[in-house]
mmCIF file of C-alpha atoms and ligand atoms in Angstrom:
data_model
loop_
_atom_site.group_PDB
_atom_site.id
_atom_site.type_symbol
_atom_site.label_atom_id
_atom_site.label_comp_id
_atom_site.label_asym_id
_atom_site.label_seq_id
_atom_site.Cartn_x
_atom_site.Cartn_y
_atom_site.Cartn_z
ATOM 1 C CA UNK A 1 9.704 -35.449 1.389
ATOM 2 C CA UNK A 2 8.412 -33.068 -1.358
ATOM 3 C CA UNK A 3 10.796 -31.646 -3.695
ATOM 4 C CA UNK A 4 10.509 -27.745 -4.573
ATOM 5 C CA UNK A 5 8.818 -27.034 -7.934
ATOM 6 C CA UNK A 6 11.746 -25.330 -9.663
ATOM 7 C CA UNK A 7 9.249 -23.470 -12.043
ATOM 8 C CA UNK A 8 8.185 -21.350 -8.768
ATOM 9 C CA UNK A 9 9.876 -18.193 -9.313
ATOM 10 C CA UNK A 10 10.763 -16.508 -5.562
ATOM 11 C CA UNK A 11 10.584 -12.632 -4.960
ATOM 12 C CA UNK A 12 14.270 -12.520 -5.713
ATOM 13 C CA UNK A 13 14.589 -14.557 -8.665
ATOM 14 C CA UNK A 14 12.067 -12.418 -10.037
ATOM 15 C CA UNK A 15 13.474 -8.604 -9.122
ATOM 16 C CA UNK A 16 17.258 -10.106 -10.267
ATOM 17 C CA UNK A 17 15.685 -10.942 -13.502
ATOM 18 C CA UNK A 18 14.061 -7.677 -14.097
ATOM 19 C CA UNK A 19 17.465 -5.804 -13.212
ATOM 20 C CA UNK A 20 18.789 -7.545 -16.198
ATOM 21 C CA UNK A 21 16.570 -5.114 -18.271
ATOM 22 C CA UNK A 22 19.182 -2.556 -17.303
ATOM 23 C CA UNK A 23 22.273 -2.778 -17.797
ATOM 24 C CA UNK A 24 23.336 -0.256 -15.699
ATOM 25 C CA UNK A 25 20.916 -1.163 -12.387
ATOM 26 C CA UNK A 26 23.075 -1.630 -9.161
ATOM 27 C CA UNK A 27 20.828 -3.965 -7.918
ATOM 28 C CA UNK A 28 19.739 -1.278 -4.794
ATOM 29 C CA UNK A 29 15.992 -1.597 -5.250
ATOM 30 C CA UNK A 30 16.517 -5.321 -5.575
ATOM 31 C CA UNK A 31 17.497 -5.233 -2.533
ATOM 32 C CA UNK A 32 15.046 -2.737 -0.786
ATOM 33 C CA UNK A 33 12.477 -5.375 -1.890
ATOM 34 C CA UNK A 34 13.791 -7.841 -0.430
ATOM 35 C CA UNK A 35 14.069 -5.950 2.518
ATOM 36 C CA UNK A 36 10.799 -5.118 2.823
ATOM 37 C CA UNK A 37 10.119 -8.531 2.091
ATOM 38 C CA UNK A 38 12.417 -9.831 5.151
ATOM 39 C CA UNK A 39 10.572 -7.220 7.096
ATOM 40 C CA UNK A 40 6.909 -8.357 6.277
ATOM 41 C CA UNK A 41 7.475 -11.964 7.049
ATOM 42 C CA UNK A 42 8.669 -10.641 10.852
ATOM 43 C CA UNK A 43 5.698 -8.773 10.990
ATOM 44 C CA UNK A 44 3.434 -11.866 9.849
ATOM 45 C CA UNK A 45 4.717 -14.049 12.372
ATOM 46 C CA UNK A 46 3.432 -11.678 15.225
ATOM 47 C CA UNK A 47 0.229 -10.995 13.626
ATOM 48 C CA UNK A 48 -0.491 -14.254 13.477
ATOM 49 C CA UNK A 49 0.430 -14.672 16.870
ATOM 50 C CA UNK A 50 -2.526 -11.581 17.581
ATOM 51 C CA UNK A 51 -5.259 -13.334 19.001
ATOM 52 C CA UNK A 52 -2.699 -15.034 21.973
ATOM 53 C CA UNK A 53 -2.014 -11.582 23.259
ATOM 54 C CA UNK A 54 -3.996 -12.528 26.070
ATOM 55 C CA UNK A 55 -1.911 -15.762 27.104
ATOM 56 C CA UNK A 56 1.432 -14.479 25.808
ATOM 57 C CA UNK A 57 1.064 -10.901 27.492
ATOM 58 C CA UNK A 58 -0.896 -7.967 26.716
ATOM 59 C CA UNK A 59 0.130 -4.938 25.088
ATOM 60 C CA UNK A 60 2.715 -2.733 27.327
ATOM 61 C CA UNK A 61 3.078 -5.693 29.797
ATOM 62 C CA UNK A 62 6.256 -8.040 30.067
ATOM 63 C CA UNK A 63 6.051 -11.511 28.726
ATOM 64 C CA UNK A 64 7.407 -14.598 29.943
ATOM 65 C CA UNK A 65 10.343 -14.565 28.037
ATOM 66 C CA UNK A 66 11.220 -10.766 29.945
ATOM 67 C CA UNK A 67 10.386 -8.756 26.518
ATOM 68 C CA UNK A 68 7.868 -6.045 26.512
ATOM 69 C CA UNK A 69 5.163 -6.751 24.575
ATOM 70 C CA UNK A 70 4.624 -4.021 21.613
ATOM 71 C CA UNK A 71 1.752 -2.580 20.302
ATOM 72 C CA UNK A 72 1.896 -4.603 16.823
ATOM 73 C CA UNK A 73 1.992 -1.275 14.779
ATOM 74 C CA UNK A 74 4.979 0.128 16.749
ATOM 75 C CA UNK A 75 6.592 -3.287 16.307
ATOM 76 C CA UNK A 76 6.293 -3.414 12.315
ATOM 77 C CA UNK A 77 7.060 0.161 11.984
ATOM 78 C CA UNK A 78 10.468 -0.905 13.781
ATOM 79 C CA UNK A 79 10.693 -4.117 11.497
ATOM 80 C CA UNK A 80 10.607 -1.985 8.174
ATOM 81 C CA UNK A 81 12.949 0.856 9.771
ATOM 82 C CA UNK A 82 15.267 -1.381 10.902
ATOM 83 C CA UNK A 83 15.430 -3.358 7.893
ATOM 84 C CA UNK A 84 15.713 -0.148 5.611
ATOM 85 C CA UNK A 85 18.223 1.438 8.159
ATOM 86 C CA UNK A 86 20.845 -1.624 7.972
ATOM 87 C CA UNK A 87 20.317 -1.950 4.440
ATOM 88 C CA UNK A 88 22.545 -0.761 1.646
ATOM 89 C CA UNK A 89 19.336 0.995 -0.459
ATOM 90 C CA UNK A 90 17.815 3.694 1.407
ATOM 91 C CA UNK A 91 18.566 6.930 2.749
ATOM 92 C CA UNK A 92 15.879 7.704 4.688
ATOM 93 C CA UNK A 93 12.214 7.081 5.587
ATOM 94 C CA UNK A 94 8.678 9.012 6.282
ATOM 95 C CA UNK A 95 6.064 6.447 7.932
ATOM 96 C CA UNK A 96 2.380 6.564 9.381
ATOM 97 C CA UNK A 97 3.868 5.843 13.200
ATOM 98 C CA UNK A 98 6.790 8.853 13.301
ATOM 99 C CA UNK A 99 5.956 12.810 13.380
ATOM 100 C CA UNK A 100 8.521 13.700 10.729
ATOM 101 C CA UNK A 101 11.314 12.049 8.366
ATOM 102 C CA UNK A 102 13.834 9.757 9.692
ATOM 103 C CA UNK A 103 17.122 10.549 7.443
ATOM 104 C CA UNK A 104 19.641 7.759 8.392
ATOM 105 C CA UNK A 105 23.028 9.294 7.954
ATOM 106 C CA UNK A 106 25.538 7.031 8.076
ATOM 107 C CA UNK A 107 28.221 6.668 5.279
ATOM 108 C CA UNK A 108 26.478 3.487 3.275
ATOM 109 C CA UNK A 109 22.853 5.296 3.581
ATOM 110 C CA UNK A 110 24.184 8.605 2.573
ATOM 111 C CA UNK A 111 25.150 6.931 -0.535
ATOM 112 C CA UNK A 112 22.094 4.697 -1.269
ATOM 113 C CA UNK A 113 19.907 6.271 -4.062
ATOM 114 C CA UNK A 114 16.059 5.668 -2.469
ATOM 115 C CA UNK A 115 13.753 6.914 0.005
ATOM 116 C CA UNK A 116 10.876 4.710 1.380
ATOM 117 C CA UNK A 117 7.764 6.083 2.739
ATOM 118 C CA UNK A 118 4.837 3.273 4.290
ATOM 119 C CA UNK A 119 2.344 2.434 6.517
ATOM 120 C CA UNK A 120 3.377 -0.459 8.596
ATOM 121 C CA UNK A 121 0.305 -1.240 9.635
ATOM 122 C CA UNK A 122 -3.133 -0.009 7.830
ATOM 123 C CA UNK A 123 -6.240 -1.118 9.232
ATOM 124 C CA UNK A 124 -4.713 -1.830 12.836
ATOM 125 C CA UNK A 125 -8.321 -1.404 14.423
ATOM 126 C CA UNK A 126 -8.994 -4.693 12.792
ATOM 127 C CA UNK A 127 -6.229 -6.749 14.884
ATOM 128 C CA UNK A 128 -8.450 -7.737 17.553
ATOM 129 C CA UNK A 129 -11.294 -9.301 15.359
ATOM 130 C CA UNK A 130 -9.121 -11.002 12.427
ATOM 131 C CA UNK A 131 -9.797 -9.032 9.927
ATOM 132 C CA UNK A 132 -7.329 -9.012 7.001
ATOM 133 C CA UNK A 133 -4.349 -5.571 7.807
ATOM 134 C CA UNK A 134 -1.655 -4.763 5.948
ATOM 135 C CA UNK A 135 1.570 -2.996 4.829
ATOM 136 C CA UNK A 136 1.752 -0.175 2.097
ATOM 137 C CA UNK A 137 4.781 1.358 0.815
ATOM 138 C CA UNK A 138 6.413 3.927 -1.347
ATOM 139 C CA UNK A 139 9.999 3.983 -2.897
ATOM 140 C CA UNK A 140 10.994 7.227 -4.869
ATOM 141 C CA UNK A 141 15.067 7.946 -6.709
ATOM 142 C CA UNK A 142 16.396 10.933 -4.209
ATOM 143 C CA UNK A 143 16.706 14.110 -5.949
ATOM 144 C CA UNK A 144 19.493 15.452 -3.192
ATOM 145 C CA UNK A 145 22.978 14.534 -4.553
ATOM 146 C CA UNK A 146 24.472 10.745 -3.376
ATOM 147 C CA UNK A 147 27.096 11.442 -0.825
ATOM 148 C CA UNK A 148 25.036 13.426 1.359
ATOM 149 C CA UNK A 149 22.397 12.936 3.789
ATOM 150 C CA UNK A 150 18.335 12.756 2.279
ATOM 151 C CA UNK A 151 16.326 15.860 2.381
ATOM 152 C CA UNK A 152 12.639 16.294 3.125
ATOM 153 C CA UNK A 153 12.396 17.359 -0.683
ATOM 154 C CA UNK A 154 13.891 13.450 -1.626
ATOM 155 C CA UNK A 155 10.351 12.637 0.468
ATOM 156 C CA UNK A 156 7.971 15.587 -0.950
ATOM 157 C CA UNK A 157 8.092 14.282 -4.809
ATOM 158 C CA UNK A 158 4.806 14.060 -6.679
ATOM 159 C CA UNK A 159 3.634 10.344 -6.831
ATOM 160 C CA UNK A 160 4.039 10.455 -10.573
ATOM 161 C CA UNK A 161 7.665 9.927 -9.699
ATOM 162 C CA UNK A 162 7.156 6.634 -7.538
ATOM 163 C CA UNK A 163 10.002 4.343 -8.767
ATOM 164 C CA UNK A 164 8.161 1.112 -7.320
ATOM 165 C CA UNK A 165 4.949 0.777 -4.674
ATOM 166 C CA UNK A 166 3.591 -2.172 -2.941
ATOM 167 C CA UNK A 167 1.522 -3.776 -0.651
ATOM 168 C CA UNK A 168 1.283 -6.488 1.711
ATOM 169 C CA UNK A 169 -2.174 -8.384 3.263
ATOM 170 C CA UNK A 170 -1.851 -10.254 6.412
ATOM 171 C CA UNK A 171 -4.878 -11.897 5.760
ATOM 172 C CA UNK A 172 -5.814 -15.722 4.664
ATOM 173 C CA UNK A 173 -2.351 -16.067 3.012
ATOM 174 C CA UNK A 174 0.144 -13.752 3.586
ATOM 175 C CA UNK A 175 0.717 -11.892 -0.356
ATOM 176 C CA UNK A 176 3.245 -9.016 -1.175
ATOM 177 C CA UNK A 177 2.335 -6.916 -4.580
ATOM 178 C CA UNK A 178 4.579 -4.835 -6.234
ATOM 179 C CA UNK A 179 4.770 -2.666 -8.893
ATOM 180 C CA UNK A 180 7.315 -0.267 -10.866
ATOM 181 C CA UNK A 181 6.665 1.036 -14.233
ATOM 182 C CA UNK A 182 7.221 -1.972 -15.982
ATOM 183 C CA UNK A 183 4.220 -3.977 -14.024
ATOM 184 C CA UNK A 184 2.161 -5.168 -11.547
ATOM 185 C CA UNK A 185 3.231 -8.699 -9.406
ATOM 186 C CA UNK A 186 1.748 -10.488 -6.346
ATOM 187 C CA UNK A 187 4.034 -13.020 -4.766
ATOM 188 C CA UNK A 188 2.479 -14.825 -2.047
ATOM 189 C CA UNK A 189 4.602 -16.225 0.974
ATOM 190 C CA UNK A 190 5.150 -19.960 1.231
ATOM 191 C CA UNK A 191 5.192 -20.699 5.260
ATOM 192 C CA UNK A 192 6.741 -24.016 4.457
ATOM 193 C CA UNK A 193 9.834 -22.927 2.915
ATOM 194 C CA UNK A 194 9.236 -19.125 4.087
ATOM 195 C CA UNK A 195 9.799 -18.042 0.623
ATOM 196 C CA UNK A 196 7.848 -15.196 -1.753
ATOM 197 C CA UNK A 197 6.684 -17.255 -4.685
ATOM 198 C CA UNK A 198 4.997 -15.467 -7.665
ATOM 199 C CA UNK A 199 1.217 -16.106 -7.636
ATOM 200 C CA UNK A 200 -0.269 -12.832 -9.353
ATOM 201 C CA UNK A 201 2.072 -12.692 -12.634
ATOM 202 C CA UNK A 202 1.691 -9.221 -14.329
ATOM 203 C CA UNK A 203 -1.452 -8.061 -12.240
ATOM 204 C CA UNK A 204 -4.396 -6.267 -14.755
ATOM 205 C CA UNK A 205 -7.371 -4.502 -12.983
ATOM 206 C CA UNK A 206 -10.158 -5.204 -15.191
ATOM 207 C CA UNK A 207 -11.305 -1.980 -17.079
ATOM 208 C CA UNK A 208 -14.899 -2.341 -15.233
ATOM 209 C CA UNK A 209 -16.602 -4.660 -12.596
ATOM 210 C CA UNK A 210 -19.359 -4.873 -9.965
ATOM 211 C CA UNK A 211 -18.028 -3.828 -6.577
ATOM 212 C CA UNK A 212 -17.765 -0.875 -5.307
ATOM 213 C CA UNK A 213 -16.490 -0.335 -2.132
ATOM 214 C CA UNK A 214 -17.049 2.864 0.572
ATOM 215 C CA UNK A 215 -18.264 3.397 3.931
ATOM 216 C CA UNK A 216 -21.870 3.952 3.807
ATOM 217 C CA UNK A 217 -22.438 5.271 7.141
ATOM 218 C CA UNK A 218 -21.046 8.545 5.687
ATOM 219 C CA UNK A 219 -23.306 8.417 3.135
ATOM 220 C CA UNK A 220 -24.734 11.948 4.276
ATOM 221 C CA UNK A 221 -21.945 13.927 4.984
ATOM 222 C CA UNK A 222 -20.802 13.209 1.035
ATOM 223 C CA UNK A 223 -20.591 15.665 -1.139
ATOM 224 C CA UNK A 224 -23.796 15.552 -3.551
ATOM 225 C CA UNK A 225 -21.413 14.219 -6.341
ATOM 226 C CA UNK A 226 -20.257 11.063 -4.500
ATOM 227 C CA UNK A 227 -24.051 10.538 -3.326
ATOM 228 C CA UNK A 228 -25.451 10.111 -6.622
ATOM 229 C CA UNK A 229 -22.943 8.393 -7.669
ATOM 230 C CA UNK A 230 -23.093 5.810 -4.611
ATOM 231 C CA UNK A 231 -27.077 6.249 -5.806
ATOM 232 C CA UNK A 232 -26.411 4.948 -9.379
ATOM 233 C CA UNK A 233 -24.301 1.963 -8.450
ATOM 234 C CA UNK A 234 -27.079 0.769 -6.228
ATOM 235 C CA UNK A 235 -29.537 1.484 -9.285
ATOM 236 C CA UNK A 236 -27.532 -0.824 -11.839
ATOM 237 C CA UNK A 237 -29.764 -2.681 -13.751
ATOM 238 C CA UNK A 238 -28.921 -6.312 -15.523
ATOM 239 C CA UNK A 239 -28.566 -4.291 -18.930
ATOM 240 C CA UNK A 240 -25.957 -1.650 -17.336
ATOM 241 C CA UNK A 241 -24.002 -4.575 -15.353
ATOM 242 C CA UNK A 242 -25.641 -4.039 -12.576
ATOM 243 C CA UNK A 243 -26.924 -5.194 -9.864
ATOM 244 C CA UNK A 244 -23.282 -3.329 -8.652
ATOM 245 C CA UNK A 245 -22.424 -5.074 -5.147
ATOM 246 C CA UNK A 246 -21.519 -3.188 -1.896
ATOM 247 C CA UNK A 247 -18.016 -4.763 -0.253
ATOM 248 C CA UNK A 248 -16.217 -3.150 2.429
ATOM 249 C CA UNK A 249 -14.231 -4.676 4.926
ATOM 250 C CA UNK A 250 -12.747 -1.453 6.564
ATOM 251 C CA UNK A 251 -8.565 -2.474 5.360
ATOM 252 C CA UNK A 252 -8.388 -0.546 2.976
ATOM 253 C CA UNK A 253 -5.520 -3.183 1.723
ATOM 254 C CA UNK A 254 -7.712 -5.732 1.420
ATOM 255 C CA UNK A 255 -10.748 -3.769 -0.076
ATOM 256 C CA UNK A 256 -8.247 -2.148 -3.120
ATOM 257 C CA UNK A 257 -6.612 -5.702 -3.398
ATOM 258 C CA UNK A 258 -10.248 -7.357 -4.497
ATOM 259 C CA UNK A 259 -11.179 -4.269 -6.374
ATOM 260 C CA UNK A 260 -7.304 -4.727 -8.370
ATOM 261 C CA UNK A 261 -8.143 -8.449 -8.585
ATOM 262 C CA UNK A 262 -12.155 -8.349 -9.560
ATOM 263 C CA UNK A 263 -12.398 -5.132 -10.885
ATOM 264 C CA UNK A 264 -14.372 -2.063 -8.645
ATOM 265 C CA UNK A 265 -14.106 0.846 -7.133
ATOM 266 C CA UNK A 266 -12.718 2.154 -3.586
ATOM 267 C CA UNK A 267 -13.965 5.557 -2.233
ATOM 268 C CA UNK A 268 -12.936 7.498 0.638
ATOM 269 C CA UNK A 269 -14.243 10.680 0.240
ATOM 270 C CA UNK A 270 -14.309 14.015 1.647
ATOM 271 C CA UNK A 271 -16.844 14.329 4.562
ATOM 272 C CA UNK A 272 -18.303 17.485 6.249
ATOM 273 C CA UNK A 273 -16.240 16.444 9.131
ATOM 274 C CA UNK A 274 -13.295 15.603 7.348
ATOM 275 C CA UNK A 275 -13.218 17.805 4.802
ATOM 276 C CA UNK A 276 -9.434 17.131 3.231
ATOM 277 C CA UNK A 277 -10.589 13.634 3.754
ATOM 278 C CA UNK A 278 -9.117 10.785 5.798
ATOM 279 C CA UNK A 279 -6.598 8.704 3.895
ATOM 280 C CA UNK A 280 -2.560 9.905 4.098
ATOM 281 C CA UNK A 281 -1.301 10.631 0.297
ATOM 282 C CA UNK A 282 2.068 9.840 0.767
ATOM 283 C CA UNK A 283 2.051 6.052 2.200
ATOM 284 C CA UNK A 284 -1.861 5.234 1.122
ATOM 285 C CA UNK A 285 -3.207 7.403 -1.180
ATOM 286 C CA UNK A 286 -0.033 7.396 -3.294
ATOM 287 C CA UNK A 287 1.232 3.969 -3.776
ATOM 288 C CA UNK A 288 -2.030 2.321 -4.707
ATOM 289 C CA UNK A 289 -2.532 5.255 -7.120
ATOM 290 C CA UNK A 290 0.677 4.087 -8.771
ATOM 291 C CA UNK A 291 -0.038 0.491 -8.611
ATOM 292 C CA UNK A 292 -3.631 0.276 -9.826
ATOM 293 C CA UNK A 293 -2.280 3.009 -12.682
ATOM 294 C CA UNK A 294 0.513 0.637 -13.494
ATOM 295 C CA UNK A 295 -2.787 -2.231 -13.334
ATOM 296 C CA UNK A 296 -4.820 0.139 -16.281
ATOM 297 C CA UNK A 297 -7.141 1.855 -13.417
ATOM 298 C CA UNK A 298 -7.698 5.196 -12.409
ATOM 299 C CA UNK A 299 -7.130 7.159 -9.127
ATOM 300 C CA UNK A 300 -8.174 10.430 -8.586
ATOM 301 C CA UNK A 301 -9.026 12.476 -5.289
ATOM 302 C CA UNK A 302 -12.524 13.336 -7.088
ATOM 303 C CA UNK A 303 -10.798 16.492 -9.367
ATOM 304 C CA UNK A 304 -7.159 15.641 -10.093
ATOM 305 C CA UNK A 305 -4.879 12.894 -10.485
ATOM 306 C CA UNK A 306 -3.243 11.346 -7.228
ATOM 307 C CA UNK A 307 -0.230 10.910 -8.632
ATOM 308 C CA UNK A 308 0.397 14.517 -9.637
ATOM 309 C CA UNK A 309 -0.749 16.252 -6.993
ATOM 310 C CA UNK A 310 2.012 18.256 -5.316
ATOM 311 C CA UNK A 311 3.056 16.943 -2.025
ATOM 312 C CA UNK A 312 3.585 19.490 0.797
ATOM 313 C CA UNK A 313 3.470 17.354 4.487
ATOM 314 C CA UNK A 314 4.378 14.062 4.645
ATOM 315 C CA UNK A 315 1.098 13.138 6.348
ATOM 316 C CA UNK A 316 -1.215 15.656 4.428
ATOM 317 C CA UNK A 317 -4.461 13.693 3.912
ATOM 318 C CA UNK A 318 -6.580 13.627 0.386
ATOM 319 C CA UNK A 319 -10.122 12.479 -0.790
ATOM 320 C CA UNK A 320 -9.663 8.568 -2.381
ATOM 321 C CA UNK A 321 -11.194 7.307 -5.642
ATOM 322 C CA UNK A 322 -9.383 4.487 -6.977
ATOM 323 C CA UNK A 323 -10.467 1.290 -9.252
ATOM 324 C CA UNK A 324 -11.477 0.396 -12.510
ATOM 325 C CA UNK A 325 -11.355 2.644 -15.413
ATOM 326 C CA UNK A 326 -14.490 2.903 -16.905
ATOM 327 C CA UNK A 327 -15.952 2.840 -12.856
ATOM 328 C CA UNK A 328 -13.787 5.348 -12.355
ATOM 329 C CA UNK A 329 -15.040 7.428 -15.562
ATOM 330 C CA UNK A 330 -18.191 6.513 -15.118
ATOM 331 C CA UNK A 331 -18.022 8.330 -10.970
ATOM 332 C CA UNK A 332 -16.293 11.343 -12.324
ATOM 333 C CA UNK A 333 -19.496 12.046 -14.320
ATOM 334 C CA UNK A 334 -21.395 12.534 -11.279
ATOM 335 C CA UNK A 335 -18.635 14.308 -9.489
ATOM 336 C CA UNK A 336 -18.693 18.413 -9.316
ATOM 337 C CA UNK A 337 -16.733 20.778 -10.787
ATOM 338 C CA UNK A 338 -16.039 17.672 -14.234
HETATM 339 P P1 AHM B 401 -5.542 3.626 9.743
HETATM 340 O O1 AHM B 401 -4.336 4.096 8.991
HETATM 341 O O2 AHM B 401 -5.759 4.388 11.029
HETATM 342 O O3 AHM B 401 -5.553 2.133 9.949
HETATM 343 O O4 AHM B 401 -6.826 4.038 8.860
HETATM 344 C C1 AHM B 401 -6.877 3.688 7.518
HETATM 345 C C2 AHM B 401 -8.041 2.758 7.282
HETATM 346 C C3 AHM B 401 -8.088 2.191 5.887
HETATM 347 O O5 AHM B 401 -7.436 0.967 5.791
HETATM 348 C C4 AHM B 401 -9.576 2.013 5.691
HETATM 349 O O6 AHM B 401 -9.930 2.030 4.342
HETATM 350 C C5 AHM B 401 -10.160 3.182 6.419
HETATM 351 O O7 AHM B 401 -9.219 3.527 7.411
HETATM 352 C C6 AHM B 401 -11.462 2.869 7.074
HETATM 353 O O8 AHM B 401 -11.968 4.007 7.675
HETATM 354 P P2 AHM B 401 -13.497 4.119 8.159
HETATM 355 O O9 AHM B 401 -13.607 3.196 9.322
HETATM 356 O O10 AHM B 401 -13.668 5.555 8.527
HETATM 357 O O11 AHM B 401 -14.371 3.708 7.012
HETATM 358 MG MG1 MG B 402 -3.089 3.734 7.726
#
């Protein structure tokens, strides 16, 4: 029998320690973590069980044990509203999978000072060929008054006032990353003992790197900007850092987590057929602005700022530039109107 290594530090060692920073923290967002936490490790369990669909039941059909068997996205987005709803921290929620704002209005969630918006599932085309999907999330402080139920303006707050973001990658391990204004941490889940342990301790994103990372079949329905740019990485030279290497794996979890970790660039642009772009700002665009930020990077939607950009729909879409700051400087060169 192996003993546990007592200098692991779990998820909730870790958030208690940081609420000792403030003396006047009640421990809430403590405890939304870990319930997103709780919520994620559900979730894992039936993603790894993905590729039995087919033996266990498909999608929409009954299984053996007399359940219906959920479309995985519908299933996680339950997980992390369920989790949220029966916890003590938040008042409400906005995700990818419901048309508008859930407010939960019960006595302990009219009282609880957060509101969480996510994507349960990002990259959910990539379930049936095991690619790496994942989890994003955003927690802001409610500006409505405790007591009552949220408002859609406790949802509609400028990034810049995230109070935490995170992310988590079903992928080859199982990681959750978090950040708040005081840093960036990756805690990666320990099937034995079905713990968070820390892994990524205060998370930097190099200030430059080699990857950059965008879907080139778009390549001509870019705006000029964003093709010469994509032009010049491909042109590196040995002198400039170059040659700059093409990675994209379509999650866009998994492609910003590399870029965080390596150091690179993501890009979803604006295309002629999409021109407000693809990517939601609220629970994507958003919370890996703040985190990469938090990191030392840059995220911009190609003119301003992510995070100050004045939210007005909960799923309003935005261009994505996001990575490494001098990558990041270095693309906003070639972009118009800078
Ligand atoms: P989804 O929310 O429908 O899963 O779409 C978001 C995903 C991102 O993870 C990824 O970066 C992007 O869509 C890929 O889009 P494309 O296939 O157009 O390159
Ligand atoms: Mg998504």
């Amino acid at each position: 029998m192996s003993l546990i290594n007592r200098r692991v530090q779990t998820l909730d060692e870790f958030t208690i320690q940081q609420m000792r920073n403030f003396p006047n923290a009640t421990g809430e967002l403590s405890g939304l973590l870990r319930d997103m936490g709780l919520a994620a490790k559900r979730v894992n369990v039936e993603v790894n069980k993905a590729g039995l669909v087919d033996i266990l039941g498909d999608y929409g059909t009954v299984n053996v044990q007399g359940e219906e068997v959920k479309k995985l996205d519908v299933y996680a987005n339950e997980q992390f509203m369920g989790v949220l709803r029966h916890g003590i921290s938040c008042a409400g929620i906005g995700s990818e999978e419901l048309d508008d704002v859930v407010i939960f209005d019960d006595e302990i969630s009219n009282n609880s000072k957060y509101v969480c918006l996510f994507d349960p599932l990002d990259g959910s085309a990539n379930i049936d060929v095991n690619v790496s999907i994942g989890t994003i999330f955003s927690v802001y402080r409610r500006v409505s008054p405790l007591g009552s139920p949220a408002t859609k303006e406790d949802f509609l707050q400028p990034g810049i006032k995230q109070v935490a973001a995170g992310y988590v990658i079903y992928g080859s391990s199982t990681i959750l990353v978090y950040a708040t204004r005081r840093g960036v941490n990756g805690f990666t889940l320990d099937p034995s003992i079905g713990e968070w342990t820390m892994s990524h301790p205060d998370i930097i994103c190099p200030p430059t790197g080699k990857i950059f990372s965008v879907n080139h079949g778009n390549f001509f329905k870019y705006d000029e900007g964003v093709r010469r740019y994509i032009n010049a990485c491909q042109m590196k030279d040995k002198a400039s850092g170059g040659p700059y290497t093409q990675r994209y794996i379509g999650s866009m979890v998994s492609d910003v987590h590399r870029n965080l970790i390596k150091g690179g660039i993501f890009m979803y642009p604006n295309t002629s057929d999409k021109p407000g772009g693809k990517l939601r700002l609220m629970y994507e665009c958003n919370p890996f602005a703040f985190i990469v930020e938090v990191a030392g990077g840059l995220a911009t939607d190609g003119h301003q700022r992510i995070l100050e950009l004045q939210p007005t729909d909960v799923h309003q879409r935005t261009p994505f530039f996001v990575g490494s700051k001098l990558m990041m400087e270095e693309m906003q060169t070639h972009y118009p109107g800078n």
